[in-house]
Short mmCIF file of C-alpha atoms in Angstrom, two decimals:
data_model
loop_
_atom_site.label_atom_id
_atom_site.label_comp_id
_atom_site.label_asym_id
_atom_site.label_seq_id
_atom_site.Cartn_x
_atom_site.Cartn_y
_atom_site.Cartn_z
CA MET A 1 0.00 0.00 0.00
CA HIS A 2 1.36 3.41 -0.96
CA GLU A 3 2.17 6.21 1.47
CA GLN A 4 -0.86 8.10 2.73
CA MET A 5 0.42 11.00 4.80
CA PRO A 6 -2.37 13.54 5.46
CA ALA A 7 -2.44 16.28 2.83
CA GLY A 8 -2.34 19.82 4.21
CA VAL A 9 -5.25 21.83 2.83
CA THR A 10 -6.22 25.47 3.30
CA ILE A 11 -9.82 26.40 4.08
CA THR A 12 -10.81 28.84 1.33
CA GLU A 13 -14.46 29.35 2.21
CA ILE A 14 -16.82 28.59 5.08
CA VAL A 15 -20.51 28.44 4.16
CA GLU A 16 -23.19 28.58 6.84
CA GLU A 17 -25.64 26.09 5.35
CA THR A 18 -28.03 26.08 8.34
CA PRO A 19 -27.80 27.48 11.88
CA SER A 20 -26.01 24.25 12.95
CA ILE A 21 -24.26 23.04 9.78
CA ARG A 22 -21.33 24.55 7.88
CA THR A 23 -19.49 23.60 4.71
CA PHE A 24 -15.71 23.96 4.76
CA VAL A 25 -14.33 24.39 1.25
CA PHE A 26 -10.63 23.66 0.73
CA ASP A 27 -8.04 24.28 -1.96
CA ARG A 28 -7.38 20.70 -3.07
CA GLU A 29 -9.50 18.38 -5.16
CA ILE A 30 -10.04 14.92 -3.69
CA GLU A 31 -11.19 12.52 -6.36
CA ALA A 32 -13.75 10.26 -4.77
CA ARG A 33 -16.86 8.22 -5.44
CA PRO A 34 -20.11 9.58 -3.97
CA GLY A 35 -20.40 8.51 -0.33
CA GLN A 36 -16.68 8.08 0.32
CA PHE A 37 -15.15 9.86 3.30
CA VAL A 38 -11.90 11.45 4.44
CA MET A 39 -10.16 11.50 7.80
CA VAL A 40 -10.08 15.16 8.80
CA TRP A 41 -7.22 16.20 11.07
CA VAL A 42 -7.81 19.29 13.15
CA PRO A 43 -4.25 19.97 14.33
CA GLY A 44 -3.79 19.66 18.08
CA VAL A 45 -7.32 18.35 18.61
CA ASP A 46 -8.25 15.08 16.92
CA GLU A 47 -8.89 13.32 13.62
CA VAL A 48 -12.43 12.35 12.63
CA PRO A 49 -14.15 10.76 9.61
CA MET A 50 -16.18 13.16 7.44
CA ALA A 51 -18.10 12.51 4.25
CA LEU A 52 -17.12 14.60 1.25
CA SER A 53 -19.99 16.84 0.14
CA SER A 54 -17.98 17.66 -3.02
CA PRO A 55 -14.41 16.97 -4.21
CA PHE A 56 -13.45 20.21 -2.46
CA SER A 57 -15.54 20.21 0.71
CA ILE A 58 -16.86 18.63 3.86
CA THR A 59 -20.18 19.61 5.43
CA VAL A 60 -20.19 19.40 9.17
CA GLN A 61 -22.44 19.61 12.22
CA LYS A 62 -20.87 20.51 15.55
CA VAL A 63 -21.01 17.30 17.60
CA GLY A 64 -17.69 16.92 19.47
CA ASP A 65 -14.24 18.34 20.15
CA ALA A 66 -12.92 18.10 16.60
CA THR A 67 -16.01 19.58 14.96
CA ALA A 68 -16.19 22.34 17.62
CA ALA A 69 -12.56 23.20 16.84
CA LEU A 70 -13.36 23.16 13.14
CA PHE A 71 -16.23 25.60 13.75
CA ALA A 72 -13.76 27.94 15.46
CA MET A 73 -11.51 28.01 12.36
CA HIS A 74 -11.39 30.72 9.70
CA GLU A 75 -10.74 31.02 6.00
CA GLY A 76 -6.99 30.65 5.47
CA ASP A 77 -6.55 28.13 8.32
CA ARG A 78 -5.01 24.76 7.53
CA ILE A 79 -6.21 21.23 8.30
CA GLY A 80 -5.02 17.77 7.29
CA VAL A 81 -6.99 15.39 5.10
CA ARG A 82 -6.28 11.76 4.22
CA GLY A 83 -8.36 9.57 1.99
CA PRO A 84 -10.73 9.12 0.30
CA TYR A 85 -11.66 5.94 2.12
CA GLY A 86 -14.54 3.48 2.08
CA ASN A 87 -16.72 2.07 -0.66
CA GLY A 88 -19.26 4.83 -1.38
CA PHE A 89 -22.66 4.48 -3.04
CA ALA A 90 -22.71 2.29 -6.15
CA VAL A 91 -25.95 3.02 -7.99
CA SER A 92 -27.46 2.26 -11.38
CA GLY A 93 -30.86 2.84 -12.90
CA ARG A 94 -33.31 4.98 -10.92
CA THR A 95 -32.27 6.17 -7.48
CA LEU A 96 -34.22 7.42 -4.50
CA ALA A 97 -32.25 9.31 -1.85
CA VAL A 98 -33.41 9.73 1.74
CA GLY A 99 -31.46 12.20 3.87
CA GLY A 100 -32.00 13.40 7.43
CA GLY A 101 -30.19 16.41 8.92
CA VAL A 102 -26.48 16.51 8.10
CA GLY A 103 -26.96 13.06 6.54
CA ALA A 104 -27.77 14.85 3.29
CA SER A 105 -24.04 15.63 3.00
CA PRO A 106 -22.73 12.30 1.63
CA LEU A 107 -25.78 12.13 -0.66
CA LEU A 108 -25.04 15.48 -2.32
CA PRO A 109 -22.30 14.11 -4.67
CA LEU A 110 -24.90 11.65 -6.01
CA VAL A 111 -27.24 14.58 -6.68
CA THR A 112 -24.46 16.64 -8.26
CA ALA A 113 -23.60 13.73 -10.56
CA GLY A 114 -27.23 13.62 -11.72
CA LEU A 115 -27.77 10.17 -10.28
CA VAL A 116 -30.74 10.91 -8.01
CA ASP A 117 -34.29 10.96 -9.39
CA THR A 118 -36.21 11.65 -6.18
CA PHE A 119 -34.86 13.03 -2.90
CA LEU A 120 -36.69 12.83 0.43
CA LEU A 121 -35.14 15.45 2.71
CA GLY A 122 -35.88 15.72 6.41
CA ALA A 123 -34.83 18.02 9.23
CA ARG A 124 -35.95 19.15 12.66
CA THR A 125 -37.21 22.48 11.33
CA ALA A 126 -37.30 24.42 8.05
CA SER A 127 -34.09 26.38 8.65
CA GLU A 128 -32.16 23.12 9.20
CA LEU A 129 -33.02 21.62 5.77
CA LEU A 130 -29.60 21.00 4.21
CA PHE A 131 -28.92 21.64 0.50
CA GLU A 132 -32.66 22.14 -0.19
CA ASN A 133 -32.14 24.51 -3.13
CA ARG A 134 -29.30 22.53 -4.71
CA ILE A 135 -31.31 19.32 -4.58
CA ARG A 136 -34.45 21.00 -5.94
CA GLY A 137 -32.59 21.93 -9.12
CA ALA A 138 -31.43 18.38 -9.81
CA ALA A 139 -34.09 15.97 -8.53
CA THR A 140 -37.72 15.74 -7.49
CA LEU A 141 -37.64 16.97 -3.90
CA MET A 142 -40.02 16.07 -1.08
CA VAL A 143 -39.48 17.68 2.31
CA ALA A 144 -40.44 16.76 5.87
CA THR A 145 -39.84 18.68 9.09
CA ASP A 146 -40.42 17.45 12.62
CA ASP A 147 -42.18 20.71 13.57
CA GLY A 148 -44.10 21.15 10.33
CA THR A 149 -42.42 24.46 9.37
CA ALA A 150 -41.84 23.09 5.85
CA GLY A 151 -43.29 20.22 3.84
CA HIS A 152 -44.72 17.18 5.54
CA HIS A 153 -45.21 17.62 9.29
CA GLY A 154 -43.40 14.61 10.64
CA PHE A 155 -40.47 12.33 9.95
CA VAL A 156 -38.85 11.88 6.55
CA THR A 157 -39.46 8.17 7.03
CA GLU A 158 -43.17 8.79 6.53
CA LEU A 159 -42.46 10.16 3.05
CA VAL A 160 -40.95 6.82 2.05
CA SER A 161 -44.41 5.26 2.09
CA ARG A 162 -45.66 8.02 -0.25
CA VAL A 163 -43.39 6.97 -3.10
CA ASP A 164 -43.64 3.75 -5.08
CA LEU A 165 -40.47 1.88 -4.11
CA ALA A 166 -40.90 -0.35 -7.16
CA ASP A 167 -39.91 2.70 -9.24
CA PHE A 168 -36.35 2.66 -7.86
CA ASP A 169 -33.37 0.38 -8.34
CA HIS A 170 -31.54 1.82 -5.35
CA ILE A 171 -32.60 3.67 -2.22
CA CYS A 172 -29.62 5.58 -0.75
CA VAL A 173 -30.07 6.55 2.88
CA CYS A 174 -28.08 8.67 5.33
CA GLY A 175 -29.15 10.32 8.57
CA PRO A 176 -29.54 9.63 12.27
CA GLU A 177 -29.39 5.88 12.87
CA ILE A 178 -32.88 5.81 14.36
CA MET A 179 -34.20 7.31 11.11
CA MET A 180 -32.22 4.88 8.95
CA THR A 181 -33.48 1.96 11.01
CA ALA A 182 -37.04 3.13 10.38
CA VAL A 183 -36.37 3.32 6.63
CA LEU A 184 -34.86 -0.17 6.67
CA ALA A 185 -37.98 -1.46 8.43
CA VAL A 186 -40.15 -0.03 5.61
CA LEU A 187 -37.92 -1.56 2.91
CA ASP A 188 -37.91 -4.91 4.72
CA ARG A 189 -41.70 -4.84 4.95
CA GLU A 190 -41.87 -4.15 1.20
CA GLY A 191 -39.41 -6.97 0.55
CA CYS A 192 -36.69 -4.79 -0.95
CA ALA A 193 -34.12 -4.40 1.85
CA GLU A 194 -31.35 -5.37 -0.58
CA ARG A 195 -32.07 -2.29 -2.70
CA GLY A 196 -31.40 -0.01 0.27
CA LEU A 197 -27.88 1.44 0.58
CA PHE A 198 -27.27 2.83 4.06
CA SER A 199 -24.29 5.01 5.00
CA LEU A 200 -23.28 4.17 8.57
CA HIS A 201 -21.52 6.23 11.16
CA ARG A 202 -19.27 4.54 13.72
CA TYR A 203 -16.38 5.71 15.90
CA MET A 204 -13.18 5.28 13.88
CA LYS A 205 -9.48 5.54 14.62
CA CYS A 206 -7.47 4.29 11.63
CA GLY A 207 -9.79 4.65 8.63
CA VAL A 208 -7.97 1.93 6.69
CA GLY A 209 -9.46 -1.28 8.07
CA LEU A 210 -6.82 -2.25 10.60
CA CYS A 211 -7.61 -1.13 14.13
CA GLY A 212 -11.05 -2.67 14.47
CA SER A 213 -12.70 0.29 16.25
CA CYS A 214 -15.56 0.44 13.74
CA CYS A 215 -16.24 -3.29 13.36
CA THR A 216 -19.90 -4.17 13.52
CA ASP A 217 -21.78 -7.22 14.75
CA PRO A 218 -22.47 -9.94 13.82
CA HIS A 219 -20.22 -10.23 10.74
CA GLY A 220 -17.24 -8.15 11.89
CA LEU A 221 -17.68 -5.80 8.94
CA ARG A 222 -15.48 -2.69 9.09
CA VAL A 223 -17.45 0.51 8.52
CA CYS A 224 -14.28 2.30 7.34
CA ARG A 225 -13.25 -0.29 4.77
CA ASP A 226 -16.11 -2.69 4.00
CA GLY A 227 -18.50 0.31 4.29
CA PRO A 228 -19.46 2.96 5.18
CA VAL A 229 -22.27 2.00 2.76
CA PHE A 230 -23.99 -1.33 3.39
CA SER A 231 -27.00 -2.84 1.68
CA GLY A 232 -30.08 -3.22 3.83
CA ASP A 233 -30.16 -7.02 3.79
CA VAL A 234 -26.69 -7.06 5.41
CA LEU A 235 -27.95 -4.78 8.19
CA LEU A 236 -31.03 -6.81 9.09
CA ASP A 237 -30.49 -8.67 12.38
CA SER A 238 -27.29 -6.73 13.07
CA GLU A 239 -26.23 -4.19 15.71
CA PHE A 240 -27.62 -1.48 13.39
CA GLY A 241 -30.26 0.49 15.27
CA HIS A 242 -29.42 -1.19 18.55
CA TYR A 243 -25.90 -0.31 19.69
CA ALA A 244 -22.49 0.97 18.66
CA ARG A 245 -19.08 0.95 20.29
CA ASP A 246 -17.37 4.02 21.74
CA ALA A 247 -13.68 5.00 21.68
CA SER A 248 -12.82 2.37 24.29
CA GLY A 249 -14.71 -0.36 22.45
CA SER A 250 -17.54 -0.43 25.01
CA ARG A 251 -21.06 -0.95 23.68
CA ARG A 252 -23.45 1.99 23.89
CA ARG A 253 -27.15 1.86 23.06
CA ILE A 254 -28.19 3.84 19.98
CA MET B 1 10.58 -22.54 -1.17
CA VAL B 2 10.07 -24.93 1.72
CA ALA B 3 6.51 -26.23 2.10
CA LEU B 4 5.13 -27.29 5.47
CA TYR B 5 2.78 -30.11 6.29
CA PRO B 6 -0.65 -28.69 7.22
CA GLY B 7 -2.56 -29.34 10.39
CA PRO B 8 -2.95 -28.17 13.98
CA VAL B 9 0.15 -27.32 16.00
CA GLU B 10 0.85 -26.72 19.66
CA VAL B 11 2.97 -23.72 20.58
CA GLY B 12 3.66 -22.47 24.09
CA GLY B 13 0.85 -24.50 25.62
CA ILE B 14 -1.75 -23.36 23.06
CA ARG B 15 -3.26 -25.48 20.31
CA LEU B 16 -3.46 -23.57 17.03
CA ARG B 17 -5.09 -24.50 13.71
CA ASN B 18 -1.91 -23.55 11.85
CA HIS B 19 1.23 -21.49 12.38
CA LEU B 20 -0.35 -18.15 11.41
CA LEU B 21 -1.84 -15.95 14.14
CA LEU B 22 -3.49 -12.55 14.02
CA ALA B 23 -1.25 -10.07 15.89
CA ALA B 24 -2.55 -8.00 18.79
CA GLY B 25 -4.08 -4.64 17.98
CA ILE B 26 -5.38 -5.57 14.54
CA LEU B 27 -9.16 -6.10 14.23
CA GLY B 28 -9.16 -7.39 17.79
CA THR B 29 -11.72 -5.10 19.43
CA THR B 30 -14.80 -7.25 18.85
CA GLY B 31 -15.58 -10.93 19.05
CA ALA B 32 -17.16 -10.74 15.60
CA SER B 33 -14.03 -9.38 13.90
CA LEU B 34 -11.87 -12.02 15.61
CA ALA B 35 -14.30 -14.70 14.42
CA ARG B 36 -14.09 -13.27 10.91
CA ILE B 37 -10.27 -13.58 10.90
CA LEU B 38 -10.49 -17.16 12.17
CA ALA B 39 -13.00 -17.93 9.43
CA ASN B 40 -10.55 -16.36 6.98
CA GLY B 41 -7.92 -18.95 7.78
CA ALA B 42 -5.93 -17.77 10.81
CA GLY B 43 -4.59 -20.51 13.06
CA GLY B 44 -5.31 -18.38 16.11
CA VAL B 45 -6.05 -14.78 17.02
CA VAL B 46 -4.70 -12.36 19.58
CA THR B 47 -7.09 -9.71 20.86
CA LYS B 48 -6.65 -6.00 21.34
CA SER B 49 -4.73 -5.35 24.58
CA ILE B 50 -7.03 -5.21 27.59
CA GLY B 51 -6.07 -3.32 30.75
CA PRO B 52 -7.22 -2.68 34.30
CA SER B 53 -9.60 0.20 33.44
CA PRO B 54 -11.38 1.43 30.29
CA LYS B 55 -9.30 3.74 28.08
CA GLU B 56 -10.29 5.81 25.05
CA GLY B 57 -6.76 6.03 23.68
CA HIS B 58 -4.83 8.95 22.24
CA PRO B 59 -6.39 11.76 20.20
CA GLY B 60 -6.03 11.30 16.42
CA PRO B 61 -4.42 10.92 14.06
CA CYS B 62 -3.74 7.49 15.59
CA LEU B 63 -2.31 5.88 12.49
CA VAL B 64 -0.52 6.87 9.32
CA VAL B 65 0.36 4.67 6.37
CA VAL B 66 3.96 5.28 5.22
CA ASP B 67 6.25 3.72 2.63
CA GLY B 68 6.81 0.12 3.71
CA GLY B 69 4.77 0.26 6.86
CA ILE B 70 2.35 1.81 9.27
CA ILE B 71 3.01 4.06 12.25
CA ASN B 72 0.43 3.97 15.01
CA ALA B 73 -0.16 5.41 18.44
CA MET B 74 -3.56 4.12 19.48
CA GLY B 75 -2.92 4.60 23.18
CA LEU B 76 -4.22 1.21 24.36
CA PRO B 77 -7.95 1.94 23.94
CA ASN B 78 -9.92 -0.87 25.56
CA PRO B 79 -13.18 -1.57 27.40
CA SER B 80 -11.40 -3.39 30.24
CA ALA B 81 -13.40 -6.15 32.00
CA ALA B 82 -16.37 -5.63 29.66
CA PHE B 83 -14.28 -7.33 26.97
CA VAL B 84 -15.13 -10.67 28.57
CA ASP B 85 -18.54 -10.39 26.85
CA GLU B 86 -16.88 -10.14 23.42
CA LEU B 87 -15.36 -13.58 23.92
CA ALA B 88 -18.65 -15.30 24.72
CA SER B 89 -19.20 -16.40 21.13
CA LEU B 90 -15.60 -17.64 20.78
CA ALA B 91 -15.55 -20.34 23.46
CA GLY B 92 -13.24 -23.18 22.48
CA GLU B 93 -11.63 -21.18 19.65
CA PRO B 94 -7.86 -20.48 19.58
CA VAL B 95 -8.13 -17.00 21.10
CA ILE B 96 -5.29 -15.40 23.03
CA VAL B 97 -6.13 -12.32 25.08
CA SER B 98 -3.49 -9.60 25.07
CA ILE B 99 -3.34 -7.89 28.46
CA PHE B 100 -1.48 -4.96 29.97
CA GLY B 101 -1.04 -3.38 33.36
CA GLY B 102 1.19 -0.95 35.20
CA THR B 103 2.24 -3.39 37.94
CA PRO B 104 2.47 -7.17 38.44
CA GLU B 105 -0.71 -6.94 40.55
CA GLU B 106 -2.62 -5.24 37.73
CA PHE B 107 -1.43 -7.89 35.28
CA ARG B 108 -2.67 -10.59 37.62
CA THR B 109 -6.04 -8.90 38.09
CA VAL B 110 -6.66 -8.56 34.35
CA ALA B 111 -5.37 -12.09 33.71
CA GLY B 112 -7.86 -13.39 36.28
CA TRP B 113 -10.79 -12.04 34.24
CA PHE B 114 -9.81 -14.18 31.26
CA ALA B 115 -8.40 -17.32 32.89
CA GLY B 116 -10.49 -20.23 31.63
CA LYS B 117 -12.21 -18.02 29.02
CA ALA B 118 -9.41 -18.01 26.45
CA SER B 119 -6.72 -20.36 25.15
CA GLY B 120 -4.01 -18.23 26.72
CA LEU B 121 -2.73 -14.77 27.50
CA GLU B 122 -0.19 -12.55 25.81
CA LEU B 123 1.45 -9.96 28.06
CA ASN B 124 1.92 -6.62 26.33
CA LEU B 125 5.25 -5.57 27.79
CA SER B 126 6.12 -3.71 24.65
CA CYS B 127 3.72 -0.95 23.55
CA PRO B 128 6.11 1.94 22.78
CA HIS B 129 3.68 4.83 23.25
CA ALA B 130 1.69 4.45 26.48
CA GLU B 131 3.26 6.04 29.51
CA GLY B 132 3.71 3.67 32.46
CA TYR B 133 2.64 0.63 30.45
CA GLY B 134 4.06 -1.64 27.81
CA ALA B 135 7.69 -0.92 26.95
CA ALA B 136 8.07 1.17 30.09
CA ILE B 137 7.89 -2.16 31.93
CA GLY B 138 9.25 -4.35 29.17
CA SER B 139 12.67 -2.69 29.17
CA ASP B 140 13.35 -3.75 32.78
CA PRO B 141 14.28 -7.44 33.13
CA ALA B 142 13.30 -7.60 36.82
CA LEU B 143 9.82 -6.16 36.14
CA VAL B 144 9.35 -8.43 33.13
CA GLN B 145 10.13 -11.45 35.28
CA GLU B 146 7.75 -10.29 38.03
CA CYS B 147 4.85 -9.48 35.70
CA THR B 148 5.30 -12.78 33.88
CA ARG B 149 5.34 -14.71 37.14
CA ALA B 150 2.22 -12.91 38.38
CA VAL B 151 0.29 -14.23 35.37
CA ALA B 152 1.99 -17.57 34.71
CA SER B 153 1.38 -18.62 38.33
CA LEU B 154 -2.35 -18.64 37.54
CA GLY B 155 -1.69 -21.71 35.43
CA VAL B 156 -2.81 -20.10 32.13
CA PRO B 157 -0.61 -20.46 29.03
CA THR B 158 1.39 -17.23 29.17
CA TRP B 159 3.09 -15.61 26.21
CA VAL B 160 5.16 -12.48 26.64
CA LYS B 161 5.43 -9.94 23.82
CA LEU B 162 8.67 -8.01 23.75
CA THR B 163 9.74 -4.64 22.46
CA PRO B 164 12.63 -4.35 19.99
CA ASN B 165 13.41 -0.93 21.48
CA VAL B 166 16.01 -2.25 23.94
CA ALA B 167 19.79 -2.69 23.81
CA ASP B 168 19.62 -6.46 24.39
CA ILE B 169 16.33 -8.23 23.70
CA ALA B 170 17.84 -11.60 24.66
CA GLU B 171 18.25 -10.39 28.23
CA ILE B 172 14.54 -9.49 28.39
CA GLY B 173 13.53 -12.80 26.82
CA ALA B 174 15.58 -14.67 29.41
CA ALA B 175 13.79 -12.71 32.16
CA ALA B 176 10.39 -13.73 30.74
CA GLU B 177 11.54 -17.35 30.66
CA ARG B 178 12.67 -17.16 34.28
CA GLY B 179 9.25 -15.73 35.16
CA GLY B 180 7.60 -18.83 33.75
CA ALA B 181 6.56 -17.72 30.26
CA ASP B 182 5.37 -20.49 27.93
CA ALA B 183 6.44 -18.56 24.82
CA ILE B 184 7.97 -15.27 23.75
CA VAL B 185 6.42 -13.12 21.05
CA ALA B 186 8.90 -10.91 19.21
CA VAL B 187 8.42 -8.12 18.36
CA ASN B 188 6.11 -5.18 19.01
CA THR B 189 6.48 -2.00 16.93
CA VAL B 190 9.69 -0.02 16.49
CA LYS B 191 9.71 3.53 17.89
CA ALA B 192 9.00 5.93 15.05
CA MET B 193 7.48 9.24 14.03
CA ARG B 194 6.68 11.34 10.97
CA ILE B 195 6.20 15.07 10.69
CA SER B 196 3.71 16.76 8.39
CA THR B 197 5.75 19.23 6.39
CA ALA B 198 2.50 20.93 5.38
CA LEU B 199 1.36 21.49 8.96
CA ARG B 200 4.84 21.64 10.54
CA ARG B 201 4.00 19.24 13.36
CA PRO B 202 4.14 15.52 14.14
CA VAL B 203 1.39 13.66 12.30
CA LEU B 204 0.32 11.48 15.22
CA GLY B 205 -1.82 12.99 17.97
CA ASN B 206 0.60 11.39 20.43
CA ARG B 207 3.56 12.80 18.40
CA PHE B 208 5.41 9.47 18.68
CA GLY B 209 4.31 6.00 17.67
CA GLY B 210 5.45 2.58 16.61
CA LEU B 211 6.35 1.32 13.13
CA SER B 212 5.00 -2.00 11.89
CA GLY B 213 4.84 -3.66 8.50
CA LYS B 214 7.39 -4.83 5.93
CA ALA B 215 9.91 -2.18 6.94
CA ILE B 216 10.55 -3.89 10.28
CA PHE B 217 10.73 -7.49 9.06
CA PRO B 218 14.57 -7.55 9.15
CA VAL B 219 14.52 -6.08 12.67
CA ALA B 220 12.10 -8.79 13.79
CA VAL B 221 14.16 -11.58 12.20
CA ARG B 222 17.25 -10.37 14.06
CA CYS B 223 15.37 -10.24 17.37
CA VAL B 224 13.98 -13.74 16.91
CA TYR B 225 17.46 -14.99 16.01
CA ASP B 226 18.97 -13.43 19.16
CA LEU B 227 16.18 -14.80 21.37
CA TYR B 228 16.58 -18.29 19.94
CA GLU B 229 20.20 -18.23 21.09
CA ALA B 230 19.28 -17.08 24.61
CA CYS B 231 16.02 -18.90 25.40
CA SER B 232 14.72 -22.44 25.37
CA ILE B 233 10.96 -21.70 25.26
CA PRO B 234 9.20 -21.33 21.88
CA ILE B 235 9.34 -17.99 20.06
CA VAL B 236 6.47 -16.53 18.04
CA GLY B 237 7.85 -14.24 15.32
CA CYS B 238 6.03 -10.98 14.69
CA GLY B 239 6.91 -7.96 12.60
CA GLY B 240 6.31 -7.37 8.92
CA VAL B 241 5.41 -10.92 7.94
CA SER B 242 3.43 -10.73 4.71
CA THR B 243 4.34 -13.81 2.64
CA ALA B 244 4.78 -17.55 3.12
CA ASP B 245 8.51 -17.09 2.46
CA ASN B 246 8.61 -14.57 5.34
CA VAL B 247 7.05 -17.25 7.58
CA VAL B 248 9.71 -19.78 6.57
CA GLU B 249 12.45 -17.20 7.16
CA MET B 250 11.09 -16.39 10.63
CA MET B 251 11.05 -20.10 11.41
CA MET B 252 14.63 -20.52 10.24
CA ALA B 253 15.55 -17.67 12.62
CA GLY B 254 13.91 -19.61 15.44
CA ALA B 255 10.16 -18.95 15.43
CA SER B 256 7.73 -21.82 16.05
CA ALA B 257 4.80 -19.74 14.75
CA VAL B 258 4.23 -16.20 13.48
CA GLU B 259 1.83 -13.35 14.08
CA ILE B 260 0.61 -11.24 11.18
CA GLY B 261 -0.89 -7.77 11.54
CA SER B 262 -0.13 -4.92 9.19
CA ALA B 263 -0.39 -7.14 6.08
CA VAL B 264 -4.15 -7.21 6.70
CA ILE B 265 -4.24 -3.69 5.23
CA ASP B 266 -3.71 -5.12 1.75
CA ASP B 267 -5.90 -8.18 2.15
CA ILE B 268 -8.14 -9.30 5.00
CA GLY B 269 -7.84 -12.77 3.48
CA ILE B 270 -4.05 -12.75 3.97
CA PHE B 271 -4.11 -15.77 6.29
CA ALA B 272 -5.72 -18.09 3.78
CA ALA B 273 -3.49 -16.66 1.03
CA ILE B 274 -0.29 -17.35 2.98
CA ALA B 275 -1.54 -20.77 4.14
CA ASP B 276 -2.23 -21.67 0.53
CA ASP B 277 1.39 -20.94 -0.38
CA LEU B 278 2.91 -22.36 2.80
CA TYR B 279 1.23 -25.71 3.26
CA SER B 280 1.31 -28.82 1.14
CA LEU B 281 0.45 -32.46 1.84
CA ASP B 282 3.97 -33.40 0.75
CA GLY B 283 5.46 -30.65 2.95
CA ILE B 284 7.85 -31.16 5.83
CA ASP B 285 7.32 -30.79 9.58
CA ALA B 286 8.03 -27.26 10.78
CA GLY B 287 10.35 -28.73 13.42
CA GLU B 288 12.83 -29.47 10.65
CA ILE B 289 13.40 -25.78 9.92
CA VAL B 290 12.78 -23.97 13.22
CA GLY B 291 16.14 -22.43 14.12
CA CYS B 292 17.95 -24.17 11.26
CA ALA B 293 19.79 -20.94 10.38
CA HIS B 294 21.72 -21.28 13.64
CA ALA B 295 23.52 -24.42 12.54
#
């Protein structure tokens, strides 16, 4: 395997996408398949996995030390990036995308590539809908908000039963695990779990399939290397929706 | 190349399916990933190192892939006693639990959790980047002997993994043997670091780490060779093994079995691939080549 030292990149633009989500644009193109991720090194703080929202950007919600430090950075600051890693979304034919919150980020490259026919986008409230305008220009968009301030009043999962799943060859899903689990339950009920492609989030250290931090039960699949995208049939009867492991390897309920 | 006769082997009091073990720290955090490696052809597996209390490990980056190897500084992340649950589905399988502690008493406590629940224990006296643990103990022959005795006296097969970052590894190996070790595992990673020229700082969150992979294979062969001269218990060779010919070379230096870790980065099926090259029904017994380079 060839050397993979982190590349130093300069943040050229910071876009406030929603009150809680920002896009950090950098000065280096990272050629990747839609749904692949990079390990983002915030110097002096930590290194965390982040989906690419374009070959030049990551789109981030503040959730921990590294993302908080990233939110405190300015245009012109430097971070490290290694990757891309993981398998990404492999789609053909007609594709339905289902995104919740910042989970729309790894789905955006699919939209940009013109590969999404219909996009179901959910958020807590109207102002938190991510990439709404960019998706609207490229796919049929249906929106749901928990508080009813835009689109369907309720969960994005409920929109899934308003489309005819038989129309789609692939259903690409990313969002909070509880939302993805609900989508998987719908697909399973309709007998098409294998057409679902779910992008998982797990604690990661190495990103290259060695350390085992992100291994999932019961098959020992590595989210960083065998995933992060798994088909729904693989996730049935797994830890998905039930628990995940933390930095120490201890199980924590989802 | 020499071919070996296939079949189970016994090394250091532990029965293995073949001579190829998964090294500690690689895909060893969950029972499911260990089971996957066994299903992929490993003769045995060594778990992630487990210590006296849960640890999250060092801040990232924890690992960087470099030419010829990998530098890591994980910082001994582990769930401590909760790891016992991970082994539930592996009862009867050739699983060796890697353990660490800061004192002989801590080693004994952790060993006690796994006695009877695993095929054996591997003492991590060699991690080069965790203050107060690992190599901090493994460089002192008296402490190595004491820690080994604290665990071996429980009656569990006890392997001791050594650091190459010492002036005389043979002296440390002899101390482990005096403490009652059933086998010596050589070696852990070699002290190393890289600096990001772009960001003008060490790449690893811990600044320093340990180098593994092909780059350290010659270092490991030398250590195994030196230990074979100084010790009479079996040696398990570890460090940069990635081909069947590497396995044979380690054996000729004195190893009775090998552990494989970093090579998993290129192929998670590496164990079956090496076994395919290494074993043949008209092969010879490994005993015919172990240590033969010393003649």
